[in-house]
């Protein structure tokens, strides 16, 4: 009692401390810092309230040692045996330990960070008598530290630049991303005014920002321009929040700065990509629908010149004529033909060679500085008066089997105009162009063959006509001269019938040829079409007795101005077809009427009918529906001729049909067609 419990120092022996509170001890009792003493075995001899709070229980005399029921760890979390703890060591070695950080864990699992300051106590003889310890709870401070450390590392590792400044605009913190974005290191920038980052013409923005911050307002996603250390202007998005002190007073601002240049660029690129894709698609569509070589060349030249931003573009295309000689077609864009024509075709010079030999693309920022340039006589470079080409891009165009069929050339008077992207775009169009050119070539071949076929048909039918006409004449004489009871007369008449069919076939073929060449003759005159139909039915009924031909006509006469023979030809054709394509039926209905100042004839049968997808095609030259029965023979030209005849009368011919039930062919011609003239 009465001793100073905590005056322990190995130089100054202290009397034994009792496990009791003295009046002096009261002083320690209420200290916010935990204090305890223990004897040399470690049994607690005195303690204050704060120590009880820290232990989480009141220690029992002669039972509890200094750690009571704590587990003690180093601050890194390594469990310590009692004699390794700071107090344990003091009791072992008799030397004071200052401010050792330990972690204590109570039975309820709660932990605290502690600064432990144990000192040895000695008796009068100077022997170690125990220890006294002050323990400072630093848990809160530790947590705050680690939170701050965490925040600092979040800020440091952020992809966004994070910068703070005070209300005077002086930069007070700067993270790694800010350094990467602006180029200044932390040392260089801290203490500088924020305007080092702002382009001069935007200084007023800073005032606006500071005003808002003073008014405790946030600024979100403000898109603007800032300046880097190298002077480059970059597009950024700013989010600025006020920083307040403990008294809630605004003392500065924190800024999160996002580089949106890259994002903007990639948006732009995406947009550009989509646009280019669209252009490529539409070029593809346009040129693949085109079958004329010159048109394809022109469209490709125009499109590619535009796509790569060239001032002028040219497409040279190797062609081989029928004699096997090769020649070159070319189209231009952005320059008149005369600009090229006076220099002749590009020659196999060092500059053009890689393109025409198919070696590859040539893209040069300045062709006048290229070693391949200017090597050839007579011009040694671009001929005088040539379009001024500096930027140069040339792409070979290859055919299906890989052979070079031409080249696309582009020029610009400024250097470095063509990029790799331009090159790729042109290559893509060149590939499409090659396919289109191949198709056009095939189409031309087919057209040529078709023309040859038409020529042959025309020639053959013409050659057949004369002998068949003579044959018909001779047969007529023979038939006429045979006595009526001669059996051969029947045969001669049958032969005449067949020759008649042959004559019709030949004249149909000749008609087709004439239609092709635009020379089918017409002779227009006024005639009574009702009479014509009535007489025609009589004749047709005699030749085709298998079907009954029913005729519905308006009463009286109807004079029209037309080619009666051709109209007759149409009706014969339609009725003959109706009979031919309805072998199981027994009638055909022919109806004529006047409707809207037009004369209409409809021929209805109850035969095989026509499938919907064939309806239009039956009018094509040489078209016949597939798999027709063998007795339905024909050449597929009757309806083609009919259509031409009706068209030439300014009328129309069409069909309605139900497959398997029958068809009705209609034609209609205007009644007042006095403007039709013989041809
Ligand atoms: P062709 O009768 O000599 O074959 P057309 O030009 O007169 O030639 O007719 C073309 C095709 O149209 C015929 O081959 C046939 O398939 C179809 N066709 C024409 N008329 C009829 C019809 N009345 N009923 C069904 N099919 C028809």
XYZ file of C-alpha atoms and ligand atoms in Angstrom:
706
model
C 0.000 0.000 0.000
C 1.169 3.481 -0.702
C 3.929 2.385 -3.122
C 4.093 3.714 -6.614
C 2.968 0.821 -8.635
C 4.433 1.982 -11.919
C 7.681 3.561 -11.050
C 9.457 0.412 -12.019
C 12.842 0.769 -13.502
C 15.743 -1.586 -13.088
C 17.802 1.246 -11.625
C 15.213 2.057 -9.018
C 13.986 -0.925 -6.991
C 10.308 -0.682 -5.970
C 8.509 -2.264 -3.100
C 6.208 -5.196 -3.559
C 2.887 -4.321 -5.085
C -0.294 -5.631 -3.569
C -3.272 -6.848 -5.498
C -5.192 -3.924 -4.172
C -6.072 -0.394 -5.090
C -4.367 2.308 -3.061
C -5.356 5.969 -3.115
C -2.538 6.630 -5.570
C -3.631 3.796 -7.608
C -6.911 5.663 -8.203
C -4.950 7.878 -10.465
C -4.268 4.958 -12.735
C -7.643 3.418 -12.189
C -9.349 5.915 -14.488
C -6.605 6.223 -17.068
C -7.953 5.491 -20.596
C -4.854 3.348 -21.092
C -4.753 -0.192 -19.704
C -2.203 -0.657 -16.938
C -1.303 -3.768 -15.005
C 1.509 -5.169 -12.938
C 2.473 -8.760 -12.367
C 4.921 -10.645 -10.198
C 7.876 -12.457 -11.550
C 5.813 -15.586 -12.205
C 3.517 -13.422 -14.223
C 0.534 -13.454 -11.865
C -1.339 -10.217 -12.013
C -0.822 -8.086 -8.938
C -2.657 -4.864 -9.881
C -4.623 -3.435 -12.849
C -6.928 -0.631 -13.779
C -10.410 -0.444 -15.372
C -9.132 -0.003 -18.872
C -7.165 -3.243 -18.439
C -10.349 -5.065 -17.394
C -12.068 -3.772 -20.552
C -9.181 -4.936 -22.652
C -9.070 -8.419 -21.097
C -12.816 -8.660 -21.235
C -12.930 -9.923 -17.611
C -11.631 -9.099 -14.166
C -8.596 -11.246 -13.417
C -8.497 -13.447 -10.323
C -5.680 -13.044 -7.779
C -2.948 -15.655 -7.853
C -4.696 -17.391 -10.724
C -4.616 -15.211 -13.810
C -1.356 -14.365 -15.454
C -0.834 -11.180 -17.450
C -2.483 -12.547 -20.628
C -5.538 -13.735 -18.632
C -7.335 -15.618 -21.395
C -5.971 -13.899 -24.479
C -4.214 -15.523 -27.308
C -1.423 -13.210 -28.347
C -0.138 -12.852 -31.924
C 2.437 -10.731 -33.646
C 0.901 -7.934 -35.748
C 1.433 -10.240 -38.748
C -0.761 -12.856 -37.109
C 1.847 -15.358 -35.767
C 0.721 -16.975 -32.516
C 3.121 -16.318 -29.624
C 3.796 -18.626 -26.669
C 3.391 -16.732 -23.313
C 7.184 -16.376 -22.825
C 7.448 -14.918 -26.365
C 4.957 -12.141 -25.654
C 6.425 -8.742 -24.710
C 5.621 -9.164 -20.985
C 6.846 -12.762 -21.125
C 10.162 -11.543 -22.507
C 10.464 -8.815 -19.872
C 9.946 -11.433 -17.157
C 12.539 -13.625 -18.860
C 15.246 -11.073 -19.623
C 14.516 -8.192 -17.244
C 14.669 -5.589 -20.022
C 11.970 -3.110 -20.997
C 10.277 -3.359 -24.368
C 8.891 -0.291 -26.053
C 5.794 0.018 -28.214
C 5.639 -3.540 -29.485
C 2.602 -4.068 -31.638
C 0.663 -7.212 -30.869
C -2.683 -8.628 -31.736
C -4.804 -10.067 -28.973
C -7.687 -12.441 -29.390
C -10.277 -12.965 -26.685
C -12.273 -16.202 -26.137
C -15.308 -14.550 -27.789
C -13.228 -14.166 -30.951
C -12.914 -10.394 -30.779
C -9.487 -9.018 -31.634
C -7.641 -5.788 -30.878
C -4.377 -4.277 -31.995
C -2.300 -3.245 -28.972
C 0.914 -1.337 -28.395
C 2.554 -3.077 -25.451
C 5.151 -1.288 -23.233
C 6.197 -3.716 -20.529
C 8.973 -2.764 -18.129
C 10.669 -4.918 -15.472
C 10.229 -4.203 -11.747
C 12.983 -4.940 -9.216
C 12.980 -5.407 -5.421
C 15.208 -3.632 -2.978
C 17.953 -6.094 -3.711
C 17.756 -5.221 -7.318
C 16.337 -8.612 -8.223
C 13.654 -8.943 -10.881
C 10.362 -8.842 -9.033
C 7.857 -8.633 -11.884
C 6.671 -6.348 -14.630
C 4.424 -3.360 -15.219
C 2.774 -2.779 -18.577
C 0.826 -0.049 -20.288
C -1.258 -1.203 -23.222
C -2.590 1.187 -25.834
C -5.467 -0.009 -27.977
C -4.703 1.059 -31.544
C -7.376 -1.020 -33.284
C -9.285 1.952 -34.646
C -6.194 3.631 -35.913
C -5.044 0.345 -37.492
C -8.389 -0.155 -39.209
C -8.375 3.381 -40.478
C -4.833 2.880 -41.718
C -5.690 -0.277 -43.544
C -8.804 1.327 -44.999
C -6.730 4.192 -46.178
C -4.108 1.843 -47.554
C -6.831 0.012 -49.369
C -8.283 3.226 -50.776
C -4.861 4.376 -51.804
C -4.206 1.143 -53.626
C -7.637 1.277 -55.297
C -6.897 4.790 -56.472
C -3.455 3.810 -57.609
C -4.635 0.776 -59.516
C -7.608 2.539 -61.094
C -7.775 2.609 -64.894
C -9.161 6.118 -64.630
C -6.975 9.039 -63.818
C -7.816 10.285 -60.302
C -6.580 13.690 -59.283
C -7.376 15.991 -56.381
C -6.877 19.698 -56.045
C -7.581 22.333 -53.448
C -9.916 25.257 -53.904
C -7.095 27.325 -55.321
C -6.754 24.825 -58.127
C -3.451 23.414 -56.871
C -3.024 19.716 -57.592
C -2.687 17.739 -54.357
C -2.759 14.115 -55.511
C -2.095 12.257 -58.728
C -2.436 8.521 -59.461
C -0.668 6.202 -61.899
C -3.411 6.407 -64.518
C -3.161 10.212 -64.412
C 0.539 9.875 -65.120
C -0.137 7.502 -68.010
C -2.824 9.767 -69.442
C -1.125 13.145 -69.094
C 2.540 12.143 -69.036
C 3.464 14.058 -65.833
C 4.908 12.137 -62.863
C 3.516 12.740 -59.376
C 6.631 14.718 -58.424
C 6.354 16.943 -61.464
C 2.729 17.849 -61.051
C 1.886 18.028 -57.349
C 1.798 21.665 -56.277
C 1.176 22.860 -59.851
C -1.963 24.672 -60.889
C -4.622 22.580 -62.629
C -4.501 24.880 -65.678
C -1.336 23.107 -66.841
C -3.763 20.431 -68.021
C -6.288 22.790 -69.601
C -6.023 24.195 -73.124
C -6.009 28.000 -72.990
C -9.317 28.410 -74.774
C -10.963 26.361 -72.044
C -9.658 28.184 -68.960
C -13.145 29.464 -68.196
C -14.253 25.866 -67.646
C -12.059 25.755 -64.534
C -13.865 28.724 -63.055
C -17.186 27.085 -63.677
C -15.908 23.859 -62.081
C -14.497 25.584 -58.983
C -17.747 27.542 -58.538
C -19.781 24.383 -58.619
C -17.437 22.664 -56.186
C -17.617 25.628 -53.782
C -21.381 25.321 -53.945
C -20.882 21.670 -52.959
C -22.149 20.357 -56.291
C -20.938 17.377 -58.230
C -20.119 17.425 -61.925
C -20.750 14.202 -63.771
C -19.433 13.001 -67.115
C -18.456 16.397 -68.366
C -16.928 15.781 -71.804
C -14.127 18.135 -72.680
C -10.577 18.425 -73.964
C -7.402 18.470 -71.862
C -3.754 18.852 -72.685
C -1.001 16.325 -72.010
C 2.611 17.069 -71.122
C 3.569 16.716 -74.790
C 0.907 19.281 -75.715
C -1.427 16.748 -77.318
C -5.107 17.507 -76.823
C -7.137 14.551 -75.631
C -10.839 13.913 -75.304
C -11.860 13.161 -71.731
C -14.887 12.767 -69.535
C -14.673 14.412 -66.087
C -16.518 13.529 -62.909
C -15.720 15.959 -60.094
C -16.805 15.741 -56.453
C -16.133 18.185 -53.625
C -13.776 17.036 -50.859
C -14.963 18.033 -47.381
C -12.990 18.183 -44.144
C -14.206 16.813 -40.817
C -16.288 19.917 -40.320
C -18.002 19.285 -43.625
C -16.361 22.277 -45.205
C -15.409 21.987 -48.864
C -11.645 22.137 -49.113
C -10.980 20.831 -52.558
C -12.138 18.547 -55.339
C -11.434 15.069 -56.533
C -11.577 14.393 -60.243
C -11.997 11.161 -62.075
C -10.797 11.606 -65.619
C -11.627 9.059 -68.276
C -9.915 9.023 -71.626
C -12.806 8.844 -74.066
C -10.647 9.468 -77.116
C -10.057 5.782 -77.543
C -13.710 4.997 -76.971
C -14.703 7.760 -79.402
C -12.200 6.464 -81.914
C -13.462 2.931 -81.639
C -17.028 4.204 -81.991
C -15.967 6.104 -85.072
C -14.137 3.091 -86.407
C -17.175 0.925 -85.847
C -19.336 3.454 -87.621
C -16.829 3.661 -90.457
C -16.632 -0.104 -90.650
C -20.424 -0.386 -90.878
C -20.544 2.290 -93.566
C -17.800 0.639 -95.573
C -19.490 -2.722 -95.261
C -22.648 -1.161 -96.582
C -20.761 0.381 -99.498
C -19.047 -2.915 -100.222
C -22.375 -4.715 -100.137
C -24.057 -2.263 -102.408
C -21.123 -2.322 -104.817
C -21.330 -6.099 -104.763
C -25.014 -5.978 -105.548
C -24.687 -3.396 -108.274
C -21.849 -5.069 -110.094
C -23.132 -8.594 -109.771
C -26.408 -7.513 -111.375
C -24.443 -5.985 -114.244
C -23.585 -8.083 -117.288
C -21.979 -5.446 -119.435
C -18.194 -5.468 -119.043
C -17.679 -1.778 -119.697
C -20.375 -0.889 -117.146
C -18.823 -3.160 -114.529
C -15.424 -1.601 -115.077
C -16.856 1.897 -114.762
C -18.865 1.152 -111.632
C -15.922 -0.540 -109.942
C -13.609 2.332 -110.855
C -16.006 4.962 -109.535
C -16.715 3.071 -106.329
C -13.100 2.239 -105.489
C -11.868 5.734 -106.324
C -14.433 7.107 -103.919
C -13.719 4.459 -101.272
C -10.020 5.185 -101.069
C -10.366 8.937 -101.430
C -8.257 9.037 -104.586
C -8.316 12.004 -106.920
C -8.254 9.696 -109.900
C -8.661 6.017 -110.433
C -8.350 3.724 -113.427
C -9.240 0.143 -114.176
C -7.236 -1.528 -116.918
C -8.729 -4.775 -118.086
C -7.069 -7.328 -120.365
C -9.433 -8.678 -122.977
C -8.964 -11.330 -125.623
C -10.915 -10.947 -128.847
C -12.271 -13.717 -131.078
C -9.005 -13.858 -132.979
C -7.195 -14.569 -129.712
C -5.497 -11.159 -129.691
C -5.317 -9.434 -126.346
C -6.190 -5.803 -125.930
C -6.907 -3.534 -123.003
C -10.104 -1.855 -121.970
C -9.949 0.911 -119.434
C -12.239 3.122 -117.433
C -11.434 6.238 -115.479
C -12.829 8.090 -112.561
C -11.944 11.637 -111.538
C -10.105 12.455 -114.757
C -11.088 12.876 -118.416
C -10.162 10.094 -120.847
C -7.903 12.417 -122.799
C -5.719 12.691 -119.711
C -4.715 9.095 -120.275
C -5.335 8.361 -123.897
C -2.484 10.460 -125.227
C 0.040 8.401 -123.298
C -1.116 5.032 -124.546
C -1.594 2.056 -122.303
C 0.572 1.594 -119.217
C 3.672 -0.304 -120.149
C 5.396 -3.084 -118.360
C 7.611 -0.709 -116.410
C 9.051 -1.335 -112.960
C 6.154 0.572 -111.428
C 3.406 -1.288 -113.283
C 5.075 -4.682 -113.392
C 4.042 -5.892 -109.902
C 0.401 -5.181 -110.747
C 0.193 -6.716 -114.203
C 2.340 -9.697 -113.267
C 0.129 -10.239 -110.211
C 3.052 -9.958 -107.817
C 0.924 -7.946 -105.430
C -0.361 -4.612 -104.315
C 1.790 -1.517 -104.596
C 1.057 1.242 -102.102
C 3.524 4.083 -101.991
C 3.289 7.355 -100.049
C 5.335 9.208 -102.655
C 5.859 7.422 -105.944
C 8.226 10.122 -107.220
C 10.663 9.078 -104.483
C 10.260 5.346 -105.137
C 13.365 3.606 -106.544
C 11.206 1.866 -109.175
C 10.058 5.202 -110.506
C 11.507 7.078 -113.476
C 13.593 4.224 -114.854
C 12.058 4.035 -118.307
C 12.573 5.887 -121.548
C 11.158 7.970 -123.038
C 9.413 9.685 -120.125
C 11.618 8.741 -117.166
C 8.758 9.150 -114.735
C 5.331 10.522 -115.425
C 4.934 11.808 -118.967
C 4.746 15.563 -119.192
C 1.168 16.679 -118.729
C 0.306 13.470 -116.919
C -1.998 13.751 -113.922
C 0.233 14.618 -110.966
C 0.474 11.367 -109.013
C 2.288 11.344 -105.665
C 0.317 8.893 -103.514
C 0.004 5.704 -105.529
C -2.016 2.542 -105.009
C -2.271 -0.316 -107.491
C -4.048 -3.615 -107.011
C -4.023 -6.558 -109.421
C -7.425 -8.028 -110.287
C -7.413 -11.783 -110.685
C -9.833 -14.078 -112.454
C -11.318 -17.296 -111.132
C -8.271 -19.381 -111.905
C -5.890 -16.835 -110.420
C -4.696 -15.260 -113.665
C -4.348 -11.479 -113.678
C -7.191 -9.991 -115.682
C -6.403 -6.393 -114.960
C -5.382 -3.802 -112.443
C -6.912 -0.997 -110.431
C -4.766 2.135 -110.122
C -5.274 5.160 -107.894
C -3.477 8.430 -107.545
C -3.457 11.580 -105.458
C -1.306 14.662 -105.813
C -0.713 14.746 -102.024
C 1.643 12.249 -100.378
C 0.608 9.441 -97.986
C -3.063 9.443 -98.904
C -3.630 5.699 -99.076
C -3.756 3.487 -96.009
C -3.707 -0.228 -95.476
C -7.437 -0.070 -94.931
C -7.926 1.529 -98.362
C -5.819 -1.209 -99.826
C -7.989 -3.875 -98.224
C -11.203 -2.234 -99.333
C -9.989 -2.030 -102.901
C -8.867 -5.661 -102.745
C -12.330 -6.669 -101.535
C -14.005 -4.806 -104.397
C -11.446 -6.185 -106.850
C -12.429 -9.719 -105.822
C -16.099 -8.918 -106.407
C -15.248 -7.247 -109.694
C -13.393 -10.366 -110.842
C -16.469 -12.516 -110.238
C -18.721 -10.001 -111.987
C -16.337 -9.833 -114.944
C -16.235 -13.618 -115.166
C -20.026 -13.708 -115.178
C -20.205 -10.998 -117.798
C -17.734 -12.942 -119.919
C -19.833 -16.101 -119.588
C -22.940 -14.124 -120.411
C -21.276 -12.726 -123.507
C -20.251 -16.207 -124.579
C -23.814 -17.430 -124.096
C -25.143 -14.461 -125.995
C -22.776 -15.184 -128.848
C -23.756 -18.852 -128.938
C -27.406 -17.886 -128.798
C -26.964 -15.540 -131.704
C -25.243 -18.317 -133.630
C -28.150 -20.658 -132.852
C -30.692 -18.068 -134.038
C -28.670 -17.539 -137.148
C -28.664 -21.270 -137.776
C -32.432 -21.583 -137.247
C -33.040 -18.698 -139.614
C -30.746 -20.175 -142.225
C -32.081 -23.727 -141.888
C -35.746 -22.728 -142.075
C -35.024 -20.508 -145.030
C -33.216 -23.345 -146.823
C -36.054 -25.754 -145.999
C -38.768 -23.473 -147.263
C -37.944 -23.714 -151.007
C -37.771 -27.513 -151.317
C -40.901 -27.935 -149.159
C -42.807 -25.450 -151.332
C -41.764 -27.368 -154.461
C -42.665 -30.672 -152.794
C -46.101 -29.318 -151.965
C -46.581 -28.190 -155.592
C -45.566 -31.574 -157.032
C -47.807 -33.461 -154.615
C -50.737 -31.233 -155.512
C -50.189 -31.976 -159.217
C -49.886 -35.714 -158.527
C -53.049 -35.744 -156.387
C -54.967 -33.724 -158.939
C -53.884 -35.986 -161.824
C -54.781 -39.263 -160.127
C -58.206 -40.705 -160.933
C -60.665 -40.386 -158.028
C -60.785 -44.134 -157.457
C -57.022 -44.574 -157.387
C -55.884 -45.832 -153.977
C -52.740 -43.733 -154.262
C -54.854 -40.563 -154.203
C -55.548 -41.062 -150.491
C -51.844 -41.465 -149.842
C -51.014 -38.396 -151.907
C -53.553 -36.335 -149.945
C -52.114 -37.576 -146.607
C -48.653 -36.655 -147.831
C -50.022 -33.204 -148.689
C -51.475 -32.873 -145.168
C -48.076 -33.643 -143.631
C -46.334 -31.260 -145.971
C -48.894 -28.647 -144.867
C -47.844 -29.170 -141.203
C -44.207 -28.960 -142.215
C -44.890 -25.678 -144.005
C -46.464 -24.228 -140.872
C -43.494 -25.332 -138.760
C -41.058 -23.776 -141.171
C -42.987 -20.536 -141.407
C -43.218 -20.395 -137.578
C -39.471 -20.797 -137.344
C -39.000 -18.099 -139.932
C -41.357 -15.863 -137.940
C -39.233 -16.392 -134.823
C -36.119 -15.373 -136.707
C -37.910 -12.332 -138.047
C -39.122 -11.354 -134.591
C -35.538 -11.637 -133.373
C -34.307 -9.312 -136.049
C -37.346 -7.032 -135.699
C -38.491 -7.867 -139.223
C -41.794 -9.679 -138.754
C -43.998 -8.069 -141.425
C -47.503 -6.789 -140.682
C -50.216 -5.625 -143.071
C -53.058 -3.744 -141.416
C -56.509 -3.397 -142.927
C -60.149 -3.056 -141.836
C -62.067 -6.329 -141.667
C -64.997 -7.939 -139.899
C -63.485 -9.943 -137.073
C -66.806 -11.683 -136.264
C -66.888 -13.111 -139.761
C -63.254 -14.145 -139.520
C -63.867 -16.066 -136.296
C -66.972 -17.766 -137.646
C -65.162 -18.988 -140.757
C -62.091 -19.978 -138.825
C -64.121 -22.149 -136.474
C -65.552 -24.033 -139.470
C -62.098 -24.853 -140.807
C -60.652 -25.738 -137.402
C -63.617 -27.967 -136.595
C -62.969 -29.939 -139.768
C -59.306 -30.461 -139.026
C -59.841 -31.292 -135.359
C -63.056 -33.264 -135.015
C -62.032 -34.754 -131.639
C -63.292 -31.645 -129.789
C -66.398 -29.633 -130.267
C -65.501 -25.982 -130.826
C -68.186 -23.829 -129.221
C -68.216 -20.218 -130.349
C -69.880 -17.333 -128.457
C -69.886 -14.117 -130.445
C -71.506 -10.704 -130.188
C -74.265 -10.224 -132.737
C -73.675 -8.386 -136.004
C -70.391 -7.398 -137.478
C -67.359 -5.766 -135.885
C -64.851 -4.006 -138.061
C -61.384 -3.692 -136.650
C -58.164 -2.363 -138.067
C -55.579 -5.137 -137.784
C -53.532 -7.722 -139.645
C -56.249 -10.329 -140.269
C -53.818 -13.104 -141.164
C -51.788 -12.560 -138.031
C -54.918 -12.428 -135.852
C -56.020 -15.630 -137.522
C -52.586 -17.100 -136.746
C -53.059 -16.259 -133.061
C -56.523 -17.831 -132.880
C -55.372 -20.962 -134.728
C -52.456 -21.285 -132.335
C -54.584 -20.900 -129.206
C -57.288 -23.298 -130.434
C -54.747 -25.873 -131.627
C -53.025 -25.724 -128.217
C -56.377 -26.002 -126.419
C -57.125 -29.183 -128.338
C -53.572 -30.552 -128.034
C -53.335 -30.014 -124.270
C -56.788 -31.405 -123.398
C -56.669 -34.915 -124.824
C -59.344 -36.233 -122.461
C -61.810 -33.389 -122.998
C -64.318 -33.058 -125.789
C -64.864 -29.358 -126.132
C -63.152 -26.023 -126.393
C -65.015 -22.743 -125.831
C -64.125 -19.722 -127.933
C -65.634 -16.510 -126.709
C -65.359 -13.019 -128.177
C -66.576 -9.787 -126.642
C -66.001 -6.067 -126.686
C -64.870 -4.619 -123.411
C -63.643 -1.061 -122.746
C -63.247 -0.347 -126.403
C -61.182 -3.465 -126.817
C -61.883 -6.656 -128.658
C -61.219 -9.683 -126.492
C -61.011 -13.361 -127.499
C -60.822 -16.108 -124.878
C -60.071 -19.740 -125.662
C -60.981 -22.082 -122.844
C -60.045 -25.735 -122.574
C -60.586 -28.451 -119.946
C -57.206 -30.062 -120.174
C -53.991 -30.528 -118.270
C -53.686 -26.922 -117.120
C -50.479 -25.099 -116.235
C -48.753 -24.852 -112.853
C -48.687 -21.296 -111.412
C -44.893 -20.946 -111.635
C -44.992 -21.786 -115.355
C -47.723 -19.310 -116.285
C -45.400 -16.533 -117.389
C -42.763 -18.763 -118.904
C -44.994 -20.424 -121.503
C -44.696 -17.238 -123.565
C -40.920 -17.512 -123.790
C -39.160 -18.560 -126.916
C -38.645 -22.359 -127.141
C -40.154 -22.862 -123.688
C -42.205 -26.004 -123.172
C -43.505 -27.344 -119.886
C -41.403 -30.356 -118.868
C -42.571 -33.981 -119.138
C -45.353 -33.374 -121.624
C -46.893 -36.512 -123.098
C -45.319 -37.615 -126.371
C -48.392 -36.793 -128.473
C -48.189 -33.159 -127.279
C -45.259 -32.392 -129.558
C -44.227 -28.889 -130.485
C -41.366 -26.432 -130.672
C -42.404 -24.012 -127.915
C -42.638 -21.042 -130.253
C -46.388 -20.704 -130.920
C -47.193 -18.578 -127.874
C -44.015 -16.534 -128.360
C -45.160 -15.588 -131.865
C -48.732 -14.947 -130.632
C -47.455 -12.596 -127.980
C -45.385 -10.664 -130.483
C -48.378 -10.358 -132.827
C -50.691 -9.159 -130.030
C -48.075 -6.736 -128.726
C -47.577 -5.292 -132.154
C -51.349 -4.619 -132.192
C -50.884 -2.728 -128.925
C -52.792 -5.428 -127.120
C -51.987 -8.076 -124.548
C -52.052 -11.848 -124.245
C -52.370 -13.674 -120.931
C -53.439 -16.957 -119.414
C -55.482 -18.136 -116.459
C -55.182 -21.766 -115.524
C -55.941 -24.334 -112.857
C -53.461 -27.154 -112.957
C -55.229 -30.394 -113.898
C -58.486 -28.622 -114.756
C -57.787 -26.496 -117.780
C -56.601 -23.167 -119.099
C -58.060 -20.052 -120.647
C -55.886 -17.956 -122.917
C -57.119 -14.411 -123.525
C -55.976 -11.786 -125.927
C -57.275 -8.325 -126.311
C -56.569 -5.638 -128.921
C -57.842 -2.064 -129.139
C -60.635 -1.555 -131.653
C -59.524 1.861 -132.829
C -55.995 1.139 -133.883
C -55.816 3.389 -136.895
C -52.380 4.503 -135.881
C -51.020 1.043 -136.693
C -48.985 1.064 -139.855
C -47.755 -1.700 -142.062
C -44.281 -2.877 -141.309
P -45.849 -25.787 -128.239
O -47.286 -25.978 -128.026
O -45.406 -25.967 -129.633
O -45.008 -26.502 -127.249
P -46.416 -23.055 -127.450
O -45.545 -21.846 -127.464
O -47.684 -22.954 -128.150
O -45.533 -24.251 -127.973
O -46.717 -23.404 -125.945
C -45.671 -23.404 -125.046
C -45.959 -24.363 -123.902
O -47.059 -23.887 -123.145
C -46.397 -25.720 -124.342
O -45.287 -26.553 -124.594
C -47.211 -26.215 -123.169
O -46.355 -26.741 -122.208
C -47.832 -24.941 -122.640
N -49.236 -24.760 -123.131
C -49.626 -23.996 -124.171
N -50.956 -24.014 -124.273
C -51.431 -24.797 -123.290
C -52.736 -25.216 -122.867
N -53.848 -24.814 -123.498
N -52.828 -26.010 -121.788
C -51.722 -26.412 -121.131
N -50.474 -26.058 -121.480
C -50.323 -25.253 -122.533
